[in-house]
Tab-separated table of C-alpha atoms in Angstrom:
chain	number	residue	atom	x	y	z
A	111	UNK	CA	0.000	0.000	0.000
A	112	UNK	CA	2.887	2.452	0.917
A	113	UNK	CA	4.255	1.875	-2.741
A	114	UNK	CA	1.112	2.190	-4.443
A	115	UNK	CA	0.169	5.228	-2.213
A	116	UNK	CA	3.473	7.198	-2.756
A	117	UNK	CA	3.674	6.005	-6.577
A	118	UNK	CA	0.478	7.332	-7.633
A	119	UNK	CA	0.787	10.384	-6.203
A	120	UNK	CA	4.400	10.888	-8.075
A	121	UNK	CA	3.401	9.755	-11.446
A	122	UNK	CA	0.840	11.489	-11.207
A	123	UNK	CA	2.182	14.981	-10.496
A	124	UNK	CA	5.250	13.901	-13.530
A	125	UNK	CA	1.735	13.434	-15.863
A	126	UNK	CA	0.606	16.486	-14.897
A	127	UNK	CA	3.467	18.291	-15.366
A	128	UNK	CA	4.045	16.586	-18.975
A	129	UNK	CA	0.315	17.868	-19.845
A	130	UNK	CA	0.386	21.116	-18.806
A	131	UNK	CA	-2.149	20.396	-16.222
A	132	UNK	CA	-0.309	21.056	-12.536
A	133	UNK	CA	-2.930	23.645	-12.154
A	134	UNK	CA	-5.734	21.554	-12.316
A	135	UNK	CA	-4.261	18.479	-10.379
A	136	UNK	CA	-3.726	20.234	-7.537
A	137	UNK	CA	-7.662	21.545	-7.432
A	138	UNK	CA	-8.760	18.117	-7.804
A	139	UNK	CA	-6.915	17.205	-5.198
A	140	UNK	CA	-7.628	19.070	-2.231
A	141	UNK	CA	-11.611	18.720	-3.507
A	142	UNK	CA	-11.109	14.969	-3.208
A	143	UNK	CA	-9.565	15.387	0.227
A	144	UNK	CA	-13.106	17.483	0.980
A	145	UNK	CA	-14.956	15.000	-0.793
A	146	UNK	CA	-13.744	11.931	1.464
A	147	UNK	CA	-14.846	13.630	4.739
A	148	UNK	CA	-18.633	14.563	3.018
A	149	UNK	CA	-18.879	10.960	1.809
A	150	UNK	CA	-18.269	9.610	5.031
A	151	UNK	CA	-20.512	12.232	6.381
A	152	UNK	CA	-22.925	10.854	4.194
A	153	UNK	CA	-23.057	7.645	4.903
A	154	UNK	CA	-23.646	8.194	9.341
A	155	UNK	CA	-27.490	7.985	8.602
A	156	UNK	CA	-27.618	5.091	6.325
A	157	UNK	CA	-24.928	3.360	7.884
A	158	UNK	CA	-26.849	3.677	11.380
A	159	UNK	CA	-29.935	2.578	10.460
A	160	UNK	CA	-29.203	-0.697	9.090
A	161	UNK	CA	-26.449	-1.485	11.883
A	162	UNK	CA	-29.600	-1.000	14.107
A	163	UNK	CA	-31.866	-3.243	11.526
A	164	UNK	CA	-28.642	-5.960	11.871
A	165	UNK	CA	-28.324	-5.738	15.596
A	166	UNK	CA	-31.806	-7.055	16.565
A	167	UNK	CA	-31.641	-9.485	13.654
A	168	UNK	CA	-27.990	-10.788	15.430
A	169	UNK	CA	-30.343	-10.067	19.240
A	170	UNK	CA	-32.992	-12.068	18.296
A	171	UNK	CA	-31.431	-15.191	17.185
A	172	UNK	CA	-31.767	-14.765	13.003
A	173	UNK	CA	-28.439	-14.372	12.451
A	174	UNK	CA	-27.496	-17.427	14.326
A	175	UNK	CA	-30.382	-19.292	11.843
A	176	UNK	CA	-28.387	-17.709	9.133
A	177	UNK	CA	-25.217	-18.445	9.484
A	178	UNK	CA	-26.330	-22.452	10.338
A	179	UNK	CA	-27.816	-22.074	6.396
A	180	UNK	CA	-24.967	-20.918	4.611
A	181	UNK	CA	-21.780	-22.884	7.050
A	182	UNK	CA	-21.026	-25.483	4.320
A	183	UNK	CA	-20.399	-23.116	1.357
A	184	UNK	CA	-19.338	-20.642	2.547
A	185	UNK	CA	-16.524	-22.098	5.402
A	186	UNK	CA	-14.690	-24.016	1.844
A	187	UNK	CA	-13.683	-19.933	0.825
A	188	UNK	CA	-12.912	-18.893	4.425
A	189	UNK	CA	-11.452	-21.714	6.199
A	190	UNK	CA	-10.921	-19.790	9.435
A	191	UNK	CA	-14.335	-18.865	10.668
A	192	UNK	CA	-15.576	-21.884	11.658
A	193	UNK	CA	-16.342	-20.858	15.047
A	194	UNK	CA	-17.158	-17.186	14.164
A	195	UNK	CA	-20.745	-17.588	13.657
A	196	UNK	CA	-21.227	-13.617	13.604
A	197	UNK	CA	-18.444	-13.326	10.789
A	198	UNK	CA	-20.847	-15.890	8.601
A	199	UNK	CA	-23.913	-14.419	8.748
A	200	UNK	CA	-22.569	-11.366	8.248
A	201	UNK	CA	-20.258	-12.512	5.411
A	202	UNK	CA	-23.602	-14.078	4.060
A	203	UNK	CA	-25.430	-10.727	4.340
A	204	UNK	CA	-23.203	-8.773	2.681
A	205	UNK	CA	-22.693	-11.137	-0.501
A	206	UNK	CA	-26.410	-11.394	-0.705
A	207	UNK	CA	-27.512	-7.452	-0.316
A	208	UNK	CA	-24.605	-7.216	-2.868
A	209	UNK	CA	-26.060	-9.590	-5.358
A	210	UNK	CA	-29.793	-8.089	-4.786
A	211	UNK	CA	-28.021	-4.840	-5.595
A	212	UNK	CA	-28.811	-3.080	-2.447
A	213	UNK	CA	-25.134	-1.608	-1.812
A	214	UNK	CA	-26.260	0.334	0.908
A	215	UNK	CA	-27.433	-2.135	2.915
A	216	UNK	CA	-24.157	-4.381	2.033
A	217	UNK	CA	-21.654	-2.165	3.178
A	218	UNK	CA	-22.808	-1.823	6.918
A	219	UNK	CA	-22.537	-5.365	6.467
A	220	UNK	CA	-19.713	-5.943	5.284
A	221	UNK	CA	-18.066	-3.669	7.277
A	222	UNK	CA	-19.278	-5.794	10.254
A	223	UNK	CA	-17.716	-8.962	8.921
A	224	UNK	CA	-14.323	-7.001	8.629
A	225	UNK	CA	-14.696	-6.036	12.673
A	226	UNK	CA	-15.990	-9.984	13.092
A	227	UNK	CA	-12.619	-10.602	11.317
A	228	UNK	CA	-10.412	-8.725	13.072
A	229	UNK	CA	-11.644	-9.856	16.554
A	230	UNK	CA	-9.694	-12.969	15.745
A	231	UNK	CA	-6.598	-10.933	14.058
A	232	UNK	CA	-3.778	-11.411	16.016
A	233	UNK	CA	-2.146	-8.805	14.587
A	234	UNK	CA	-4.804	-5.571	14.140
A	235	UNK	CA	-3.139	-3.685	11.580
A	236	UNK	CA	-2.156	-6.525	8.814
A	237	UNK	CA	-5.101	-8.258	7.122
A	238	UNK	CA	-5.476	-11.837	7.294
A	239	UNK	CA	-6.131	-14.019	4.535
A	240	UNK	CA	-10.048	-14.001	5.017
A	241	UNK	CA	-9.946	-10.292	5.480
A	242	UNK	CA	-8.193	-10.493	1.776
A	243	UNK	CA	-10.355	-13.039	0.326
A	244	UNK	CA	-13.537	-11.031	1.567
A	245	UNK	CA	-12.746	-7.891	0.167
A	246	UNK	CA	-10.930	-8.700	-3.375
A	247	UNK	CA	-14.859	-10.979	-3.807
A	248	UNK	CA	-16.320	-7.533	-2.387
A	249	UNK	CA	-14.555	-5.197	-4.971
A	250	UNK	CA	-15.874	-7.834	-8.328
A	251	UNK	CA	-18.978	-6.380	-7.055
A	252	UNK	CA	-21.015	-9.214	-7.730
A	253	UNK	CA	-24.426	-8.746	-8.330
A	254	UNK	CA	-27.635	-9.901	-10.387
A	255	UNK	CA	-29.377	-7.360	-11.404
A	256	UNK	CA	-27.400	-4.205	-12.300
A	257	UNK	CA	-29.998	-1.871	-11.298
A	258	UNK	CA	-28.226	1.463	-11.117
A	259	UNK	CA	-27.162	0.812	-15.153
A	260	UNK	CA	-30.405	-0.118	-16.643
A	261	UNK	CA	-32.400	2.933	-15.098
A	262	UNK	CA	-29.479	5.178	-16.873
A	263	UNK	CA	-30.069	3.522	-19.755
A	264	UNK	CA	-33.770	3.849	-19.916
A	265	UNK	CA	-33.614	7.020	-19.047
A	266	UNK	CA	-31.537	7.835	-21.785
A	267	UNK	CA	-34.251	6.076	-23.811
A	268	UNK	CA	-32.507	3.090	-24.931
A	269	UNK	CA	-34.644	0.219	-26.371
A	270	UNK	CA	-34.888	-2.526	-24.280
A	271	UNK	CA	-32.188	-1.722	-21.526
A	272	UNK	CA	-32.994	-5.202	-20.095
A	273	UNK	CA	-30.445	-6.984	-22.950
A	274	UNK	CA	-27.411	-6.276	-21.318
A	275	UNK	CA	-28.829	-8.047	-17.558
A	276	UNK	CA	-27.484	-11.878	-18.674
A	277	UNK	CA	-23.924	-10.396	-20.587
A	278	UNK	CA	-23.894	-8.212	-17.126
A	279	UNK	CA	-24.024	-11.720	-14.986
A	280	UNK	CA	-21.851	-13.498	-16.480
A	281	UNK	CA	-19.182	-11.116	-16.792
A	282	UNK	CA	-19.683	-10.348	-12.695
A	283	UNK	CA	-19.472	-13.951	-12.453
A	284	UNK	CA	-16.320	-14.305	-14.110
A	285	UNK	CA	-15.109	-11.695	-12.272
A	286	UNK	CA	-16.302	-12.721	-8.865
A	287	UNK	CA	-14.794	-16.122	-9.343
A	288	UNK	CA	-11.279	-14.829	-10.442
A	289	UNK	CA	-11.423	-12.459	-7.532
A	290	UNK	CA	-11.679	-15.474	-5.705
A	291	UNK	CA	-8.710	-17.745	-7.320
A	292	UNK	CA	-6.716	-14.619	-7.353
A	293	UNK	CA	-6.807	-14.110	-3.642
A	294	UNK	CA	-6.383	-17.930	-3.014
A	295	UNK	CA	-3.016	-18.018	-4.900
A	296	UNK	CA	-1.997	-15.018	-3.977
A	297	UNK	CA	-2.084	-15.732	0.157
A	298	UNK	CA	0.568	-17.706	-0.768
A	299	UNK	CA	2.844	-15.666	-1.432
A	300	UNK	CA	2.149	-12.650	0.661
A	301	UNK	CA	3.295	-13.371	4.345
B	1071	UNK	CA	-39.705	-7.415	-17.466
B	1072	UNK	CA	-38.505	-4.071	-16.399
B	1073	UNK	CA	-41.766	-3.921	-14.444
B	1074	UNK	CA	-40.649	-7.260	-12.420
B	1075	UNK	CA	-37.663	-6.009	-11.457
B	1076	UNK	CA	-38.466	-3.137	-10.270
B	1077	UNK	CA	-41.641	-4.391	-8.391
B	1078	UNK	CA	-38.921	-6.882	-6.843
B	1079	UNK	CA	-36.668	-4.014	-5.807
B	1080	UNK	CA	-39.056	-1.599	-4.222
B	1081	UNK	CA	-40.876	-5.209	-2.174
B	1082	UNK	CA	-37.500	-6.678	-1.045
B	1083	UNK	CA	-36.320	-3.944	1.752
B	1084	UNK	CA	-39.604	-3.638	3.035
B	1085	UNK	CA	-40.278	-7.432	3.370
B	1086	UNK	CA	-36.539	-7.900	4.886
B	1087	UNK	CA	-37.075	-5.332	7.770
B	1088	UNK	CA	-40.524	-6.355	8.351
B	1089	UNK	CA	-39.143	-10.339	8.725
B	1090	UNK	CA	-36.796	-9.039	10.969
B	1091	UNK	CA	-38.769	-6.998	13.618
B	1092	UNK	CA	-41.309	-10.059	13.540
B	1093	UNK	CA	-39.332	-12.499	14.288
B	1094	UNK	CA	-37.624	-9.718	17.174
B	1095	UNK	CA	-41.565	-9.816	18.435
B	1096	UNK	CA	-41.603	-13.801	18.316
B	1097	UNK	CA	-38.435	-13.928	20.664
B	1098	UNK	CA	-38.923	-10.807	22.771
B	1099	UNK	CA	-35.590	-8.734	22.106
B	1100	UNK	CA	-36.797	-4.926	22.588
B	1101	UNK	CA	-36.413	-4.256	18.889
B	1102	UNK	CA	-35.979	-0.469	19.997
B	1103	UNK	CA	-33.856	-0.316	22.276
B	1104	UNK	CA	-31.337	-2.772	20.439
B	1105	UNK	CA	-31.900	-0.421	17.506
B	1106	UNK	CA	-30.410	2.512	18.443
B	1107	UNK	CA	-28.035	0.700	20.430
B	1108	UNK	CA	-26.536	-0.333	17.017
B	1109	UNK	CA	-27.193	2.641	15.192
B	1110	UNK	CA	-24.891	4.632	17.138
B	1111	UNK	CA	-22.076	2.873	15.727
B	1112	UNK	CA	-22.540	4.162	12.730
B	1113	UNK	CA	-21.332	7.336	13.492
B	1114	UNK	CA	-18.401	6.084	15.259
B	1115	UNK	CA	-17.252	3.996	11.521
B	1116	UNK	CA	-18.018	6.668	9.226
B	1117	UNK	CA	-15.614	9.060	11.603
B	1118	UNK	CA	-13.012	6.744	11.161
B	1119	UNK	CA	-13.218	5.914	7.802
B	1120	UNK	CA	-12.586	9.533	7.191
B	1121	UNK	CA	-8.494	9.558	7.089
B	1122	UNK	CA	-8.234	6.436	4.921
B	1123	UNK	CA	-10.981	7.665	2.102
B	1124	UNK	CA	-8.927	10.556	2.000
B	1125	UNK	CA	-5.843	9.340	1.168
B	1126	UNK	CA	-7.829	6.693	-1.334
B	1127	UNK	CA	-9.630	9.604	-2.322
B	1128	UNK	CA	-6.882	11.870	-3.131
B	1129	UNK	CA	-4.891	9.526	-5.376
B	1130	UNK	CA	-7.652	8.288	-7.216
B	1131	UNK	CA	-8.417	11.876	-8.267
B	1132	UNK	CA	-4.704	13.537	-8.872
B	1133	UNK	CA	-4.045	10.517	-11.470
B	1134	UNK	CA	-7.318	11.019	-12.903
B	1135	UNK	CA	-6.387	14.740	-13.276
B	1136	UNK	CA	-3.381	14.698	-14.050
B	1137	UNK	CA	-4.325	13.357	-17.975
B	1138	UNK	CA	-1.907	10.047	-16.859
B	1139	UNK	CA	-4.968	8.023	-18.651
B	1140	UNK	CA	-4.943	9.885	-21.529
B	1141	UNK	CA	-1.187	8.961	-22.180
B	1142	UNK	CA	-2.036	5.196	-21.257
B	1143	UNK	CA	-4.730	5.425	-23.427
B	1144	UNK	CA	-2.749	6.231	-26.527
B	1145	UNK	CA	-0.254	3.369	-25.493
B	1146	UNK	CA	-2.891	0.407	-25.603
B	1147	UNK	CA	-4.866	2.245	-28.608
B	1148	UNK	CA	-3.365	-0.363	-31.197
B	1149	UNK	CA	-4.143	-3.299	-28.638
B	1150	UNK	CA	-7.521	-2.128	-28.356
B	1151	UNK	CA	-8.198	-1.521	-32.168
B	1152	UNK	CA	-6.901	-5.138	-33.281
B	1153	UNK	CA	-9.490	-6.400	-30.735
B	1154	UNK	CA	-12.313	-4.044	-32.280
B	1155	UNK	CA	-12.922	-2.491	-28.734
B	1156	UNK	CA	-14.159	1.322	-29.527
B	1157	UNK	CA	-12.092	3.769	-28.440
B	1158	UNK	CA	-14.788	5.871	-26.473
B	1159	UNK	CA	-14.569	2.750	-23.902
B	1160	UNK	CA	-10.644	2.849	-23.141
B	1161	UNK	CA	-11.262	5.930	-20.319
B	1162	UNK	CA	-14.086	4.035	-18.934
B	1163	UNK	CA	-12.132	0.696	-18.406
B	1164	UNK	CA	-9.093	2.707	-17.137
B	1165	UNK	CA	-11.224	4.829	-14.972
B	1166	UNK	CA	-13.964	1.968	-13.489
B	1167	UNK	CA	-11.733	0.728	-10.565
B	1168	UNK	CA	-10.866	4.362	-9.255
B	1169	UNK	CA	-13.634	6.090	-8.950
B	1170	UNK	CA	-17.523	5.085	-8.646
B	1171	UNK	CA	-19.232	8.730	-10.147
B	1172	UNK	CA	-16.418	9.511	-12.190
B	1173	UNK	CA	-17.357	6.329	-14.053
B	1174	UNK	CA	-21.116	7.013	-14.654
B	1175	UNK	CA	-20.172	10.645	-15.887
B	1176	UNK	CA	-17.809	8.963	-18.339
B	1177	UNK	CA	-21.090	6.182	-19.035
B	1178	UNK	CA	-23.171	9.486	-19.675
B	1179	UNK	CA	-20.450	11.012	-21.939
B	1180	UNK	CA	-20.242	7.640	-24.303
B	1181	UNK	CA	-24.456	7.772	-23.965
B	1182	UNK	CA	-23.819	11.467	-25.637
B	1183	UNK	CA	-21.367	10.730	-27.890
B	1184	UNK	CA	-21.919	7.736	-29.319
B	1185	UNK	CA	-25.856	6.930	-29.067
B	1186	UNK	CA	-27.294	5.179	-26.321
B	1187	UNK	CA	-28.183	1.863	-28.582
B	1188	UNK	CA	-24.524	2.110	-29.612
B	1189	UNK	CA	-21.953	-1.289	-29.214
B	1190	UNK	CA	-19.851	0.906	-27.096
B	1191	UNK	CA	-22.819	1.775	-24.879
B	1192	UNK	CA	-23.590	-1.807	-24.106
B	1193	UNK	CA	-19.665	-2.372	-23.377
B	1194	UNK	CA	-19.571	0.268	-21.223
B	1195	UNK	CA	-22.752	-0.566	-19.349
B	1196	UNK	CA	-21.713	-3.796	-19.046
B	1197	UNK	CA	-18.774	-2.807	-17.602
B	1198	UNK	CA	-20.213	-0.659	-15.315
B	1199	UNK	CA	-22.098	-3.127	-13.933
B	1200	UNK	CA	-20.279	-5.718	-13.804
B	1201	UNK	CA	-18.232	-4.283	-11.478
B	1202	UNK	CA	-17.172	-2.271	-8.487
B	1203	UNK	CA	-14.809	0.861	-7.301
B	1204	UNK	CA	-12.135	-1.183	-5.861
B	1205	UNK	CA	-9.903	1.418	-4.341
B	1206	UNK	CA	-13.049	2.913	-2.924
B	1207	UNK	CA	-13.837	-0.149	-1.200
B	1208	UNK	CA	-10.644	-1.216	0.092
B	1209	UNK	CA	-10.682	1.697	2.028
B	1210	UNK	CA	-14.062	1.656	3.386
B	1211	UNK	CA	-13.691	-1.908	4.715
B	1212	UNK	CA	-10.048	-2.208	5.607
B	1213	UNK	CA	-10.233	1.785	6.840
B	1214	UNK	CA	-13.560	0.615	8.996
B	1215	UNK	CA	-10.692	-1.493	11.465
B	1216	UNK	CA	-8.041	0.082	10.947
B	1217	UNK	CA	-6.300	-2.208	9.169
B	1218	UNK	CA	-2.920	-0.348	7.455
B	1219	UNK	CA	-1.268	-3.734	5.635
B	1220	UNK	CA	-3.375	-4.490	2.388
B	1221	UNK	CA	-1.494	-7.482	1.801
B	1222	UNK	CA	-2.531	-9.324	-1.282
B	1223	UNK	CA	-5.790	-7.638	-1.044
B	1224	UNK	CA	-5.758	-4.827	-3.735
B	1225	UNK	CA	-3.486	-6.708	-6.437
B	1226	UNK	CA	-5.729	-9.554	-6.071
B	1227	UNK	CA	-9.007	-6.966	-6.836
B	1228	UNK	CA	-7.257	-5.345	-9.836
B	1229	UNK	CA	-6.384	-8.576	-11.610
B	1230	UNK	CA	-10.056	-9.564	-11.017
B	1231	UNK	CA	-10.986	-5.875	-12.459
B	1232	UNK	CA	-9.019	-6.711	-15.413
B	1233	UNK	CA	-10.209	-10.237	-15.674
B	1234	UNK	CA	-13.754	-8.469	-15.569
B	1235	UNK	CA	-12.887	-6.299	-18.241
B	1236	UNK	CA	-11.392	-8.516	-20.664
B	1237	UNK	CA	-14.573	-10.974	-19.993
B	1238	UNK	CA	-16.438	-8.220	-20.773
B	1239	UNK	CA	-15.191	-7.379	-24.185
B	1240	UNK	CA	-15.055	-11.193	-24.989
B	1241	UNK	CA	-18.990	-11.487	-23.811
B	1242	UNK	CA	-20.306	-8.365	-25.589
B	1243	UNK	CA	-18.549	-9.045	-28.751
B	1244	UNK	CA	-20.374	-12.547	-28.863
B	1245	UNK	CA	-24.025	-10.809	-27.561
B	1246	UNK	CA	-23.764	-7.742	-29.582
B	1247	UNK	CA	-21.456	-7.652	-32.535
């Protein structure tokens, strides 16, 4: 991360330099850094309200039921949670709010699986292999219906905006399940 | 079929939440007070998300700036015409993993340019949906507990985003050339 961070930021300013563009860089950049703490700011209310949905769900027991469901499958891609019944259901959650397309219900989720995670990190600030696995599957962005698309689309008045749903899946598929194998190989190698 | 879906959409919150605070009733866990119990920690993740999206944040948008996609775009422009893959789509492939509105600006721009029942509309849709911001993301969930060593995490995300992308050209070409 510290290589990506610092070489990013160099190449870019070398680009921008190159293009004539320093001047323009350097606005976009200190609006990003204003736009990172109104996104966050932006997502207290949403965020809130379904960590409150998801804690009576995990109070009353449904999480528990959930989690008993979807062991099997889901303990053959994260080997290590086998007695972190909080980390499945939430796992579980977030893969299917992601797949329904309801991303703002999955990332409250998800982000609860990370801190489900990371209660049995021993070390807090190096991710472990599940924490890896979970968010490379999280970043294919699998999901079945690509809502957000086909409304643009239609809006825009194209035909029948509904062709590109099945090209859509299996692409995300492909995607998801390479996320996957890449993150499996990869553990390997990354200590 | 539109109509299904988006029946399906606007029923399937509602009938989660409602399952939810039933089955809360069935057991007896006071649904309210366990509600805002959790919701407060909402504001405590979002607060410390804050210093990791910005650093994301700020990357993601001085490369955009600087025009460092323009110049790879003129490197792969060969690659990309021996493969048939419109041009208008290069910025949108290069642009997908960093940055979640940038990308549906650049999906309204091909819309504009190109016609909206255009091949590199569908490739471009496709691609947006297909996948997700992954810098954006890896901060949110690694920033969420404080976790500073990525690991494999990231390289294992792009080479999925690029798997994505080259499934994507493959697919379309078969469903819409």
């Amino acid at each position: 991360m510290n290589y990506i961070f610092i070489f990013l930021i160099v190449v870019s300013f070398l680009c921008a330099a190159i293009n004539h563009r320093l001047d323009v860089a350097i606005d976009e950049m200190l609006k990003a850094s204003q736009k990172a703490v109104e996104i966050s700011f932006g997502l207290i209310g949403i965020m809130g309200f379904w960590l409150g949905i998801v804690k009576i769900a995990q109070k009353s027991g449904l999480m528990d039921l959930l989690s008993k469901l979807i062991q099997k499958p889901l303990l053959l891609i994260f080997p290590d949670i086998k007695y972190n019944k909080e980390a499945q259901s939430n796992i579980a959650l977030n893969i299917s709010a992601n797949a329904l397309g309801l991303s703002n219900a999955a990332t409250p989720f998800g982000i609860k699986a990370m801190e489900n995670l990371q209660s049995q990190n021993k070390d807090s600030e190096v991710a472990t292999n599940s924490m890896c696995t979970f968010l490379a599957i999280n970043t294919a962005g699998f999901q079945i219906v690509p809502a957000v698309v086909i409304a643009i689309l239609s809006a825009n008045g194209m035909e029948n905006p509904t062709q590109i749903i099945l090209p859509t899946l299996i692409v995300t598929s492909i995607a998801f399940l390479s996320a996957l194998f890449f993150a499996k190989i990869l553990e390997r190698f990354y200590r | 079929m539109i109509k299904f879906l988006n029946t399906l959409s606007l029923w399937i919150l509602p009938i989660i939440i409602v399952f939810i605070l039933l089955h809360a009733l069935y057991k007896k866990t006071p649904a309210y007070e366990v509600f805002v119990d959790g919701a407060g920690e909402g504001f405590k993740i979002a607060i410390k998300i804050i210093p990791y999206l910005i650093a994301i944040m700020v990357c993601t948008a001085l490369f955009r700036a600087s025009g460092a996609i323009e110049i790879i775009e003129n490197f792969i422009k060969p690659l990309f015409d021996y493969f048939k893959i419109p041009t208008e789509t290069t910025i949108i492939m290069l642009t997908r993993s960093l940055s979640g509105s940038a990308t549906l600006g650049v999906l309204a721009d091909i819309i504009n340019q190109t016609g909206v029942n255009s091949y590199a509309t569908k490739l471009a849709a496709v691609i947006t949906g297909s996948s997700e911001t992954t810098f954006y993301v890896a901060s949110v969930y690694f920033g969420s507990v404080g976790i500073k060593k990525f690991r494999h995490a990231l390289l294992a995300g792009i080479l999925a985003d690029i798997t994505g992308l080259i499934a994507a050209v493959w697919i379309c070409s078969i469903f819409f050339l």
